[in-house]
Coordinates of C-alpha atoms in Angstrom, one line a residue:
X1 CA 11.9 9.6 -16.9
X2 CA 9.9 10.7 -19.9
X3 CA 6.9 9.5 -21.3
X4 CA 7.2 9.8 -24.4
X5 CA 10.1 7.9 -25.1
X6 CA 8.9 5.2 -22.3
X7 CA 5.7 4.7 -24.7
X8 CA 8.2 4.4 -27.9
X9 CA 10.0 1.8 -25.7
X10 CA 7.0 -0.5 -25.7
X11 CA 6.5 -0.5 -29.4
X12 CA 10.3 -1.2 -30.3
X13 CA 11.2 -4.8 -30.1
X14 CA 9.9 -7.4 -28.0
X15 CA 10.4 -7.7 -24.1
X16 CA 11.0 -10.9 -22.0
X17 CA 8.6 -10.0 -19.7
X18 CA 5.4 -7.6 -19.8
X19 CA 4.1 -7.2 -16.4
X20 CA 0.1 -5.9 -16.5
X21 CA -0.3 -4.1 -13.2
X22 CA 1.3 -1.6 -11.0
X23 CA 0.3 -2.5 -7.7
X24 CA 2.5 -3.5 -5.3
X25 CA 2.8 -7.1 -6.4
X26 CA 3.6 -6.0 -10.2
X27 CA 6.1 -3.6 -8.7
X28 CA 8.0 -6.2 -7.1
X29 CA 7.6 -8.2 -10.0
X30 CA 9.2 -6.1 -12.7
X31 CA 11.9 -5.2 -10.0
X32 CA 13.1 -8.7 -9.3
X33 CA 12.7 -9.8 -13.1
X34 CA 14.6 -6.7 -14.2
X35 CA 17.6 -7.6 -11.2
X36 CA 17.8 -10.7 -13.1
X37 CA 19.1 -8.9 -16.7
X38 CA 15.5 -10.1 -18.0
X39 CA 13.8 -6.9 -20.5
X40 CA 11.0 -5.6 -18.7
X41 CA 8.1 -3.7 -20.0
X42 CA 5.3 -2.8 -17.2
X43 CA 1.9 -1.1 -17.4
X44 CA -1.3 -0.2 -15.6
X45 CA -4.4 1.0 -16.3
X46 CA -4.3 3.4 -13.7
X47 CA -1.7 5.2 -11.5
X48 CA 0.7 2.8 -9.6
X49 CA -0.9 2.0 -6.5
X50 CA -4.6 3.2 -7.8
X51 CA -6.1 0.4 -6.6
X52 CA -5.6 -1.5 -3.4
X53 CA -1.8 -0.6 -3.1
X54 CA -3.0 2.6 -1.9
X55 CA -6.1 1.9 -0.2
X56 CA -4.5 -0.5 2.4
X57 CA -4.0 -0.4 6.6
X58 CA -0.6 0.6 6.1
X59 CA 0.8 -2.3 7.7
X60 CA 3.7 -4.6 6.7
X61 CA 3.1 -6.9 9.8
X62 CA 3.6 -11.0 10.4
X63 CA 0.1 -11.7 11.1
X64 CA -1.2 -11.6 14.5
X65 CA -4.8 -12.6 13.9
X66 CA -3.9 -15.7 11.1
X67 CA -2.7 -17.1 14.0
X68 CA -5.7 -18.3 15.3
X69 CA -6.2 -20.1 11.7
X70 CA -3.2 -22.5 12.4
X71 CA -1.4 -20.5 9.6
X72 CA 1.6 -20.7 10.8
X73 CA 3.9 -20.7 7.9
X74 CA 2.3 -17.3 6.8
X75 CA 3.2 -15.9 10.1
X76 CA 7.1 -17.2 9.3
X77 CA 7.3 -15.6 5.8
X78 CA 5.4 -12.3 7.0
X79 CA 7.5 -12.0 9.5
X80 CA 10.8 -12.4 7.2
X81 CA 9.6 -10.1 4.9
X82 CA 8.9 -7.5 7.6
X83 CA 12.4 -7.7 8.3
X84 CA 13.7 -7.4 5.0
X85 CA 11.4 -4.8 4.1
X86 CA 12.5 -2.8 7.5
X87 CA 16.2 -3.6 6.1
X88 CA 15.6 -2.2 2.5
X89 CA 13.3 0.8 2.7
X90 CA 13.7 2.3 6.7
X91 CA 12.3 5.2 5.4
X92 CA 8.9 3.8 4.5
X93 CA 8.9 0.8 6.7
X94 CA 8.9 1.8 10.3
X95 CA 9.0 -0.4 13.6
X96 CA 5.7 0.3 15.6
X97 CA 4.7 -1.1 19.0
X98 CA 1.4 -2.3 19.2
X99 CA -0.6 -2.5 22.2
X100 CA -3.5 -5.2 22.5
X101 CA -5.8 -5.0 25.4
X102 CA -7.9 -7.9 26.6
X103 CA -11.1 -7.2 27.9
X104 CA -13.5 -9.2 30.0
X105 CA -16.3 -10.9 28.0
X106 CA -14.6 -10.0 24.9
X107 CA -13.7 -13.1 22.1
X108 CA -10.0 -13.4 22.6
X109 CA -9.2 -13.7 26.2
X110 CA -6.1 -12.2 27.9
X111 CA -4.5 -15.7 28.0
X112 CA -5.0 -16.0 24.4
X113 CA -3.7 -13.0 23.3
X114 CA -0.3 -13.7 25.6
X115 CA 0.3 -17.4 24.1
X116 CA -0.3 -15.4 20.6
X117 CA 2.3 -12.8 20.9
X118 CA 4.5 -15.2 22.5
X119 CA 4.6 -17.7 19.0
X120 CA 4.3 -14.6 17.5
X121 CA 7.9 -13.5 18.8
X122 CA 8.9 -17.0 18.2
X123 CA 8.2 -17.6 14.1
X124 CA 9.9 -14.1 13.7
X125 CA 13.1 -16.2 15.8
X126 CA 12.9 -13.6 18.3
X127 CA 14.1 -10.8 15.9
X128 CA 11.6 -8.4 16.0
X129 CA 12.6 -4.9 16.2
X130 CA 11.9 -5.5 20.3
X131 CA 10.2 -8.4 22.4
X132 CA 7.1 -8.3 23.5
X133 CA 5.8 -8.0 26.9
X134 CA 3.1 -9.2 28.8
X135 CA 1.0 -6.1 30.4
X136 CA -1.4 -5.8 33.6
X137 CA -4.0 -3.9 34.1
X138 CA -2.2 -0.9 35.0
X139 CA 0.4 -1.2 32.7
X140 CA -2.3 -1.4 29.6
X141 CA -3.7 1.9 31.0
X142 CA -0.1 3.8 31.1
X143 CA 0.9 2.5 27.6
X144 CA -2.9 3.9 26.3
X145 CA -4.3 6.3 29.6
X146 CA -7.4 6.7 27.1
X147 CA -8.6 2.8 26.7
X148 CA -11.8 1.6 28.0
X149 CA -11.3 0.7 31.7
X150 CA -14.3 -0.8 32.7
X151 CA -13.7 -4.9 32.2
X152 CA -10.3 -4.4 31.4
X153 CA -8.2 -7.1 32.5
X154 CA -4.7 -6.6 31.0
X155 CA -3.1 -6.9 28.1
X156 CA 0.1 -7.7 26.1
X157 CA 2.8 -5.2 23.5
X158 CA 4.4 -6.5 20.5
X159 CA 5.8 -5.2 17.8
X160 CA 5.3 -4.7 13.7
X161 CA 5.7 -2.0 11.6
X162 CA 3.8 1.1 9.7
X163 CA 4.2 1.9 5.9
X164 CA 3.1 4.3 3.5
X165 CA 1.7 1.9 0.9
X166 CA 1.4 3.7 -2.1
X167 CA 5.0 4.7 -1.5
X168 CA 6.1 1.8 -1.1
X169 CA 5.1 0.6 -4.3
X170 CA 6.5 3.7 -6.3
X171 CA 9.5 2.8 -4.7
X172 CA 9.7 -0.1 -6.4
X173 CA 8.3 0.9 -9.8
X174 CA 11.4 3.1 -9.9
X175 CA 13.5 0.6 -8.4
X176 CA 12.2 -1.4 -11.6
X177 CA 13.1 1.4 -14.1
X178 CA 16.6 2.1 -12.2
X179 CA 17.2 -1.9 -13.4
X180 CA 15.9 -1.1 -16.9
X181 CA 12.6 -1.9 -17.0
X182 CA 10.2 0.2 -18.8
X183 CA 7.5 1.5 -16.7
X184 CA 4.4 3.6 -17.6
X185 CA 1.5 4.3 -15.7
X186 CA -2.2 4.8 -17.8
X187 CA -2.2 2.9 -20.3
X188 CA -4.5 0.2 -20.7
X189 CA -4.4 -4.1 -21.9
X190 CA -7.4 -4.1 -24.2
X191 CA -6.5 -7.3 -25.9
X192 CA -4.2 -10.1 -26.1
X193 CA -2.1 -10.8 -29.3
X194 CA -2.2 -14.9 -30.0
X195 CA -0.1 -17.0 -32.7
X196 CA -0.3 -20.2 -32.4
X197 CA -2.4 -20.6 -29.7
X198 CA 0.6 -18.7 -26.8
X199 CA 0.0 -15.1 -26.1
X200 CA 2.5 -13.4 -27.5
X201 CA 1.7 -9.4 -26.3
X202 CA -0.9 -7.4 -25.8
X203 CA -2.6 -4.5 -27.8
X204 CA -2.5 -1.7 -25.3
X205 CA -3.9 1.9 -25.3
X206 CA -2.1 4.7 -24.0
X207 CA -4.7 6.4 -21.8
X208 CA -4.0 10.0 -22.1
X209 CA -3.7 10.2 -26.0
X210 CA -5.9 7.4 -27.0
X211 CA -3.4 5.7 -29.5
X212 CA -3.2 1.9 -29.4
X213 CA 0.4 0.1 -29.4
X214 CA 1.1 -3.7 -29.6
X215 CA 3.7 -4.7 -26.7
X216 CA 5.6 -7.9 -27.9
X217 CA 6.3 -10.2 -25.0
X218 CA 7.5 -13.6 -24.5
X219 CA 6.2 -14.1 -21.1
X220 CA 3.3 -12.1 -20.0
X221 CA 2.4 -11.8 -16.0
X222 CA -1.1 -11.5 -15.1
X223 CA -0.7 -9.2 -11.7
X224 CA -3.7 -7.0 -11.8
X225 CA -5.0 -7.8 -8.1
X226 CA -8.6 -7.7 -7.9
X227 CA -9.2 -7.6 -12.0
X228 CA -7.6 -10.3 -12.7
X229 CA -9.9 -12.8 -13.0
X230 CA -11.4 -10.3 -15.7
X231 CA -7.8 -10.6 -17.5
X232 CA -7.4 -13.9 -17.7
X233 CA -10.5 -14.0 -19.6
X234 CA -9.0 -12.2 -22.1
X235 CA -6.9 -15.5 -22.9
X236 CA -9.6 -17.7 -21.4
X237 CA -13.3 -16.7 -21.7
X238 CA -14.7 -19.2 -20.4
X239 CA -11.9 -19.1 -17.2
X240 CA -13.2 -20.0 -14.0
X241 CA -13.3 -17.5 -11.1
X242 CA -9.8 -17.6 -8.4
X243 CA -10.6 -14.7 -6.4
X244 CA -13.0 -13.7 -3.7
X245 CA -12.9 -10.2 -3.2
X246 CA -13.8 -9.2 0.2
X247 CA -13.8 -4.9 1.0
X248 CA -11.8 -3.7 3.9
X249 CA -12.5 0.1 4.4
X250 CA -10.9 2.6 6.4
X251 CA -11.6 6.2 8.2
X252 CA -9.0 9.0 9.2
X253 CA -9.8 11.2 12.5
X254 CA -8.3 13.4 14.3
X255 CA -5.5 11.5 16.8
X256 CA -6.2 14.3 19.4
X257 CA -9.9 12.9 19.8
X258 CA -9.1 9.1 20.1
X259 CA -5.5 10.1 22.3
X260 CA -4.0 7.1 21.2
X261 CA -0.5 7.1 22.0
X262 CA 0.7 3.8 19.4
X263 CA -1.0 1.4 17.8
X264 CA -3.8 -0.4 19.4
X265 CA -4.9 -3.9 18.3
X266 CA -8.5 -4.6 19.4
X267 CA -11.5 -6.9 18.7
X268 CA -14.8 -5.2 17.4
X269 CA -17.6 -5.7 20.4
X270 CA -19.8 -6.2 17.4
X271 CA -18.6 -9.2 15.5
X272 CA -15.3 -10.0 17.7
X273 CA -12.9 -9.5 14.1
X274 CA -9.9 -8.3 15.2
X275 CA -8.9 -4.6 13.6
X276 CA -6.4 -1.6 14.4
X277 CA -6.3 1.9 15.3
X278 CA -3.0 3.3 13.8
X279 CA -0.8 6.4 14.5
X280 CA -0.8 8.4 11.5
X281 CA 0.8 11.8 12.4
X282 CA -2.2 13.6 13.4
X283 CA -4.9 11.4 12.6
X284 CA -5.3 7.9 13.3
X285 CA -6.5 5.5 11.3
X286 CA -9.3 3.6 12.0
X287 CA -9.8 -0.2 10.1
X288 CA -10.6 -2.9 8.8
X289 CA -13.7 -4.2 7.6
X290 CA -13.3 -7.6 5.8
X291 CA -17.2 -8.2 3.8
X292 CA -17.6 -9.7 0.3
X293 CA -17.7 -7.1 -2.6
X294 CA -19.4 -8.7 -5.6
X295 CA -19.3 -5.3 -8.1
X296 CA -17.0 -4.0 -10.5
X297 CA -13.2 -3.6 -8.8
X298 CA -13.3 0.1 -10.3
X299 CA -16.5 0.9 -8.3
X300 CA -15.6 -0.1 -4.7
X301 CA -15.9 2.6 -2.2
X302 CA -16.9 3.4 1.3
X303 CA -20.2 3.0 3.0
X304 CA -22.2 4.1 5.2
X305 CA -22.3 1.0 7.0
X306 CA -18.7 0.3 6.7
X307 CA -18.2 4.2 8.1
X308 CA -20.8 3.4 11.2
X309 CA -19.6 -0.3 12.3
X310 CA -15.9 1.5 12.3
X311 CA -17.1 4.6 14.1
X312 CA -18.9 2.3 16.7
X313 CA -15.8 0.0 16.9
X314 CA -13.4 2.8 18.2
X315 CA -15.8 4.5 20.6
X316 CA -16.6 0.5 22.6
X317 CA -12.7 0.9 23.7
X318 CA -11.9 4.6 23.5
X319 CA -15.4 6.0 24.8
X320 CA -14.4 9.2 26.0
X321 CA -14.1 9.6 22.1
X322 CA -17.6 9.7 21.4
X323 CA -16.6 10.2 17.5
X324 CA -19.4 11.3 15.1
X325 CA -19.7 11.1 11.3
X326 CA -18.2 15.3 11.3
X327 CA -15.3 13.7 12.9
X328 CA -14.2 11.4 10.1
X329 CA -11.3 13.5 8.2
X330 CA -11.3 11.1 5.1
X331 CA -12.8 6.9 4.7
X332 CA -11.1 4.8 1.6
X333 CA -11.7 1.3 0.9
X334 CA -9.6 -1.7 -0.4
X335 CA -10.2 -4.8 -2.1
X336 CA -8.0 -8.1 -0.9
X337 CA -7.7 -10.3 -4.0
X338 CA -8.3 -13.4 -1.3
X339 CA -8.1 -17.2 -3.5
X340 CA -11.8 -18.3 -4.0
X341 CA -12.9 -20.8 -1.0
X342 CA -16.4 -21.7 0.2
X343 CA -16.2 -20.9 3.7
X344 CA -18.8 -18.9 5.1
X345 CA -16.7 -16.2 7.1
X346 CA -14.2 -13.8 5.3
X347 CA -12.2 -14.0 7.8
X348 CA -11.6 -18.2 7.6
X349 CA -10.1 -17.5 3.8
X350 CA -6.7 -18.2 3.3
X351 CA -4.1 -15.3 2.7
X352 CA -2.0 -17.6 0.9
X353 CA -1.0 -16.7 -2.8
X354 CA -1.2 -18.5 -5.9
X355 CA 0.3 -18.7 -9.3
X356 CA -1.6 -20.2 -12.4
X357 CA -0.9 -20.5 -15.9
X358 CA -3.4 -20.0 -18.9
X359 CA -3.8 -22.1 -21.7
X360 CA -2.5 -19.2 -24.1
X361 CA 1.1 -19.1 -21.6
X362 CA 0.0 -15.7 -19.5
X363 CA 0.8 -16.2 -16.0
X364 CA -1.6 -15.2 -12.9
X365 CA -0.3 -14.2 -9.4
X366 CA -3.3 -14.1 -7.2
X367 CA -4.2 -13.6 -3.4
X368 CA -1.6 -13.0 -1.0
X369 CA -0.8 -10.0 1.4
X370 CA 1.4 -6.6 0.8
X371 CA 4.0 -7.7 3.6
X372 CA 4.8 -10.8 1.2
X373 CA 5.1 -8.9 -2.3
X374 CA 8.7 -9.4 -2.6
X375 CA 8.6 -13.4 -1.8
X376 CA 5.5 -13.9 -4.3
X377 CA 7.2 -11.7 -6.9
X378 CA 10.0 -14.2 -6.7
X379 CA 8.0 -16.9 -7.2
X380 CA 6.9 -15.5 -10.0
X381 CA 9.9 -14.8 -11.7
X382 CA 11.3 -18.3 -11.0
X383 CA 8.0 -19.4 -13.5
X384 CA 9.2 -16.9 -16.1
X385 CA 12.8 -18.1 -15.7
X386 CA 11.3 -21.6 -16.7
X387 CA 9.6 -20.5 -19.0
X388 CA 12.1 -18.6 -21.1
X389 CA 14.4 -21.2 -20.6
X390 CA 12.0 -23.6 -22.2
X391 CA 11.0 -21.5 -25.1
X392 CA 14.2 -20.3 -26.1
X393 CA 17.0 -22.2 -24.1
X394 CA 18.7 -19.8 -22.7
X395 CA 19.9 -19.9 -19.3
X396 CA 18.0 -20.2 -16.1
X397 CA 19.0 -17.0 -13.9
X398 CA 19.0 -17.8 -10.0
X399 CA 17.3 -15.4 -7.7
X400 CA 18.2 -11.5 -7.6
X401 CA 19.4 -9.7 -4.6
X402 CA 16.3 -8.2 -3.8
X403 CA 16.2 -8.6 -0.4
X404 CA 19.6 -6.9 0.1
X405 CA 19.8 -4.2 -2.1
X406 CA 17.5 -1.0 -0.8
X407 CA 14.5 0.5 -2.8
X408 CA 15.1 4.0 -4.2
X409 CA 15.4 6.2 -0.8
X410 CA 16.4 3.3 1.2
X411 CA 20.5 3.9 1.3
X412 CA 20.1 5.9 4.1
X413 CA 21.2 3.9 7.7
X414 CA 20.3 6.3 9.7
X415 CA 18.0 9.1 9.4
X416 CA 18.1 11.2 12.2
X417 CA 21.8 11.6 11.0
X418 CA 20.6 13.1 7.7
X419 CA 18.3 15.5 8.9
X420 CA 20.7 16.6 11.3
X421 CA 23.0 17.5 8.0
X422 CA 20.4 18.8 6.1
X423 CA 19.8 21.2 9.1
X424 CA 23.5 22.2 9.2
X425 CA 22.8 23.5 5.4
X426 CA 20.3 25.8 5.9
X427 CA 16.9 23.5 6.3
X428 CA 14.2 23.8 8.7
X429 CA 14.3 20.9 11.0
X430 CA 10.6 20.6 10.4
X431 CA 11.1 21.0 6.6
X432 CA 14.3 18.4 6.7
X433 CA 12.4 16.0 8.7
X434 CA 9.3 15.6 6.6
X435 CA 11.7 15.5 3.5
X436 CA 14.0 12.4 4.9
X437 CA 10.7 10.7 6.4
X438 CA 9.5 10.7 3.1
X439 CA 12.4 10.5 0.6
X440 CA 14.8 8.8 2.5
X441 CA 18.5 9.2 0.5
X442 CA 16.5 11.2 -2.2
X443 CA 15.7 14.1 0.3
X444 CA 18.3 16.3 -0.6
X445 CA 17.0 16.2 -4.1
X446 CA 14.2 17.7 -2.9
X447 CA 15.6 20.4 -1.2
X448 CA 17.9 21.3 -3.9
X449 CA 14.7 22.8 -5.5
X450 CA 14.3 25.0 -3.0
X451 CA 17.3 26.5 -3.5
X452 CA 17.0 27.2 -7.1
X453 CA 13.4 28.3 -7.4
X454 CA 12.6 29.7 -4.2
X455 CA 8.7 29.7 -4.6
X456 CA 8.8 26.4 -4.4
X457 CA 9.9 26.5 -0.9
X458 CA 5.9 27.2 0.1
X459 CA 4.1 24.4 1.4
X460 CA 0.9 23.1 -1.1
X461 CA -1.1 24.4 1.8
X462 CA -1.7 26.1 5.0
X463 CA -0.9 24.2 8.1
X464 CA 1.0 21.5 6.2
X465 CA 4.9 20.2 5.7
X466 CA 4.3 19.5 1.9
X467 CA 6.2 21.7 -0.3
X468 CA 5.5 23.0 -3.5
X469 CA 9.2 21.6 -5.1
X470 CA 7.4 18.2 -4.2
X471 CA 4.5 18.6 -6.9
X472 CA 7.7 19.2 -9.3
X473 CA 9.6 16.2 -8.0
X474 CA 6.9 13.9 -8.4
X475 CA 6.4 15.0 -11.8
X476 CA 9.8 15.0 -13.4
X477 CA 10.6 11.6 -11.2
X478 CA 7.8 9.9 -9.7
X479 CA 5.4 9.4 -12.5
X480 CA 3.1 12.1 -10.8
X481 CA 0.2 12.5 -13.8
X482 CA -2.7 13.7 -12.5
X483 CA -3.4 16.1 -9.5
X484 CA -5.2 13.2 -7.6
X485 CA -2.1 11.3 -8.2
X486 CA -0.3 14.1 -5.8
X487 CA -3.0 14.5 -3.2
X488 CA -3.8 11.2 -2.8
X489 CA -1.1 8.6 -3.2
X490 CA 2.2 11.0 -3.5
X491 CA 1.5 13.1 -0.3
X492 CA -1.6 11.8 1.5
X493 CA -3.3 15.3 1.6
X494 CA -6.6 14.2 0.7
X495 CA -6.3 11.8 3.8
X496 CA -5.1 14.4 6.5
X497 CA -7.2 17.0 5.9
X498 CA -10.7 17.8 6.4
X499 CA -10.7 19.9 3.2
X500 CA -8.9 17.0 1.4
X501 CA -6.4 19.9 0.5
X502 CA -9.1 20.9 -2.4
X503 CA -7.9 24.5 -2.0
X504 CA -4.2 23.7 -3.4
X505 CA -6.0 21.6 -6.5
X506 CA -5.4 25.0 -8.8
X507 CA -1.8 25.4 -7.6
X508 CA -0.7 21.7 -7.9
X509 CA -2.5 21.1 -10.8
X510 CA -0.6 25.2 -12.1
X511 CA 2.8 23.2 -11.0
X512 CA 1.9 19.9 -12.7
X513 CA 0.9 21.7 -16.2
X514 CA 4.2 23.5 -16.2
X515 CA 6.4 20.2 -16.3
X516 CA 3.7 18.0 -18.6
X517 CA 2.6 20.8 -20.7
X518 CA -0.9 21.4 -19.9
X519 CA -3.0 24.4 -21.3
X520 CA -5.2 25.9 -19.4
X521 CA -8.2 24.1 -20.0
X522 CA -6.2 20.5 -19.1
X523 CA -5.4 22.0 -15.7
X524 CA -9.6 23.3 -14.9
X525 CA -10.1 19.7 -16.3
X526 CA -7.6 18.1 -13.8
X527 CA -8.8 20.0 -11.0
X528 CA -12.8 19.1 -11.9
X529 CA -11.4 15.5 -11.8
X530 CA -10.1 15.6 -8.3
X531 CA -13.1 17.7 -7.2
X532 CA -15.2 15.1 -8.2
X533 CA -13.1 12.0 -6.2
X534 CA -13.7 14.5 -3.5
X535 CA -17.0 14.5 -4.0
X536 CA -17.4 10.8 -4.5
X537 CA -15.5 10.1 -0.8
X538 CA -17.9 12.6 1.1
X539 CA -21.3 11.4 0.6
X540 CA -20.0 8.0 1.8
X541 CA -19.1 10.0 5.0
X542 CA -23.0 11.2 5.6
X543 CA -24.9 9.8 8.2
X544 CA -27.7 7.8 7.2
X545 CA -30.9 8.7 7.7
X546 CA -32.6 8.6 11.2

């Protein structure tokens, strides 16, 4: 990848398809367009993943709680995609069993949460990564020794899976790329180009230099998540609102103080919404909220209330906990693009997805779920299909092979295999491990780094896998840019770590400089940004006053 000639790209000709937004559902979007031989140009104001594609639960799961909704169908698709997704990126999607305790008094009853699991197992047609089972008492308490016992009355296990979000999403950018699509993170839509009343591009501005570049389009794809009701009204000003944004935030703490063993499905003894505690190597994360957010999408964060009600949540059924405000590692927060709907509970609005069409041609994918990117991104495509067909003729292309052929990493069957043959070449298993886990196929890519500039064979800081040759890899072929972009979406530091890894700021923003050509003063500058995020995320994480 290169930059520079990426940004040329944009300027040269005119695409079939520009895709505004980098998320996870423009990802898949420019990955299934670009399987189909269509020209793909995609951008993003921020990194890939900035916004909530890296600020989610980590979850690529069927559904559990939409069952209770009657939405059934959702459940069915989830569930598909969960298996595809498992199929196509093993590295990044991983089976988890979750256990689900029921506890006297408590909104969902045992009953209830055995009839659920039970049509749960059934829309996936019984091909979940295991069956579920139906627990007692005792059994609960084996499968999680450090659960609330008082009221406990049993319990049920099922199974869905964990991800690594942000990951995910790169994944597929590059997965775009690999197909031809030109890709290209910060750089900004700051107008629309009309003739004749149909959009026809967009004037964009390249981020890091400041210079403005028209991309020509013939179909332009609206896939900005919670801006894009702000986008359309770049065609439309007058556009009336399709999203309801509701927050879901999240803490990390240290797995060792909760003890749980897997994931844990629970209901919140204050409002009864149903939320997770989730293995995350040695933390677990804690989440989610689910209130309206009426601010700017760029402003969301973390408060203290969100931070309390979670705290308070996890100590009801894990009391020996008795987790405190010092004991939150890191809090992030999310906003679900959820379709606009007048019911009074954020919980009651539909997950479902929707695709609309401006008067000036742009099309709008809206709402939905992470699990589901791939389906809605074919969706989408099917509309640009049609519409290319009826501007121009040409053919109509049927649907790409993206759910068979595996994201960038994804080739590997088995990965116990290939750290085993990593090992056998001179790699630490703990080094080999972390590298497969995280790169999949592309692991030894990694290590071959190692081997030809040793330095880069020292972890990015004490008391952690991550490896110095990663900072390098990222940049040369991960669209790594900024030294939050390392930390925070490429490695997860700034999650794991109670000093959100702000000692290794100088080195990774040293290693980044080296491969984009910072000076000195770019690098202090890049640092002082992350330092400042840093900032930002810890006086959410101080306890209001008494």
């Amino acid at each position: 990848m290169n930059r520079h000639s990426d940004l040329a790209a944009l300027s040269d000709g005119t695409f079939d398809l520009l895709v505004v937004g980098g998320g996870i559902t423009g990802a898949g979007v420019a990955r299934d367009a670009a399987m189909r031989g269509l020209s793909v140009a995609l951008v993003d104001a921020q990194d890939f993943a900035g916004g909530t594609s890296s600020n989610s639960s980590r979850l690529i799961h069927g559904g559990l709680r939409y069952l209770e909704h009657g939405w059934l169908r959702l459940v069915f698709e989830a569930s598909r995609e969960r298996r595809v997704l498992l199929r196509i990126a093993p590295h990044l999607v991983r089976p988890c069993p979750f256990t689900f305790p029921a506890f006297r008094g408590a909104r969902v009853k045992r009953w209830q949460i055995s009839a659920a699991v039970l049509l749960y197992d059934l829309l996936a047609l019984f091909r979940n990564a295991n069956r579920f089972r139906w627990l007692g008492r005792r059994a609960v308490l084996r499968e999680e020794p450090n659960l609330r016992d008082a009221g406990l009355t049993g319990g049920a296990q099922y199974w869905d899976a964990l991800t690594d979000d942000s990951r995910l999403t790169l994944a597929t950018i590059r997965a775009a790329a690999a197909h031809g699509a030109t890709c290209v993170n910060y750089v900004r839509v700051i107008a629309l180009d009309k003739s004749a009343g149909r959009v026809r591009g967009a004037v964009c501005r390249d981020l890091e230099s400041g210079a403005d570049l028209l991309v020509r389009a013939r179909v332009i794809v609206n896939a900005t998540g919670p801006w894009s009701d702000s986008f359309r009204r770049l065609d439309e000003p007058d556009a009336r609102p399709l999203l309801r944004l509701t927050k879901g935030a999240h803490i990390a703490v240290p797995r060792s103080r909760l003890g749980n063993r897997g994931a844990v499905t629970l209901t919140s003894p204050i409002d009864g919404r149903v939320m997770f505690v989730l293995p995350s190597g040695e933390t677990s994360i804690v989440g989610t909220t689910d209130t309206d957010f009426d601010g700017s999408p760029g402003e969301v964060s973390v408060d203290a209330d969100d931070v309390t009600y979670l705290l308070r949540s996890a100590n009801a059924v894990f009391p020996a906990a008795r987790l405190q405000y010092d004991d939150v590692i890191a809090a992030w927060a999310g906003l679900r693009p959820l379709l606009a709907s007048p019911r009074a509970s954020t919980a009651d609005v539909p997950r479902e997805h929707l695709i609309s069409r401006s008067a000036g041609g742009v099309l709008s994918i809206v709402g939905g779920k992470l699990t589901t990117y791939r389906l809605m991104a074919a969706q989408v495509v099917d509309r640009v299909v049609a519409d290319l067909h009826a501007l121009d003729g040409r053919r109509t292309i049927g649907r790409s092979a993206s759910d068979r052929v595996p994201l960038p990493g994804g080739e590997v069957r088995d990965l116990g295999t290939l750290v085993a043959e990593m090992v056998t070449e001179g790699l630490h298993e703990t080094v080999a491990r972390h590298l497969v886990h995280r790169y999949g196929a592309e692991a030894p890519a990694v290590a071959r780094l190692l081997h030809e500039e040793p330095d880069l064979a020292m972890p990015i800081c004490a008391d952690c896998p991550d490896l110095r040759a990663e900072v390098v890899y990222q940049a040369r072929r991960e669209y790594a840019r900024t030294v939050s972009d390392v930390l925070m979406r490429r490695t997860h530091l700034f999650h794991t770590r109670f000093d959100q890894a702000l000692p290794a700021a100088a080195d990774v923003a040293s290693l980044l400089g080296g491969e984009l050509g910072w000076d000195a003063a770019r690098q202090a500058s890049a640092v002082a940004e992350y330092t400042a995020q840093v900032e930002r995320m810890r006086r959410a994480l101080r306890p209001p006053a008494s």
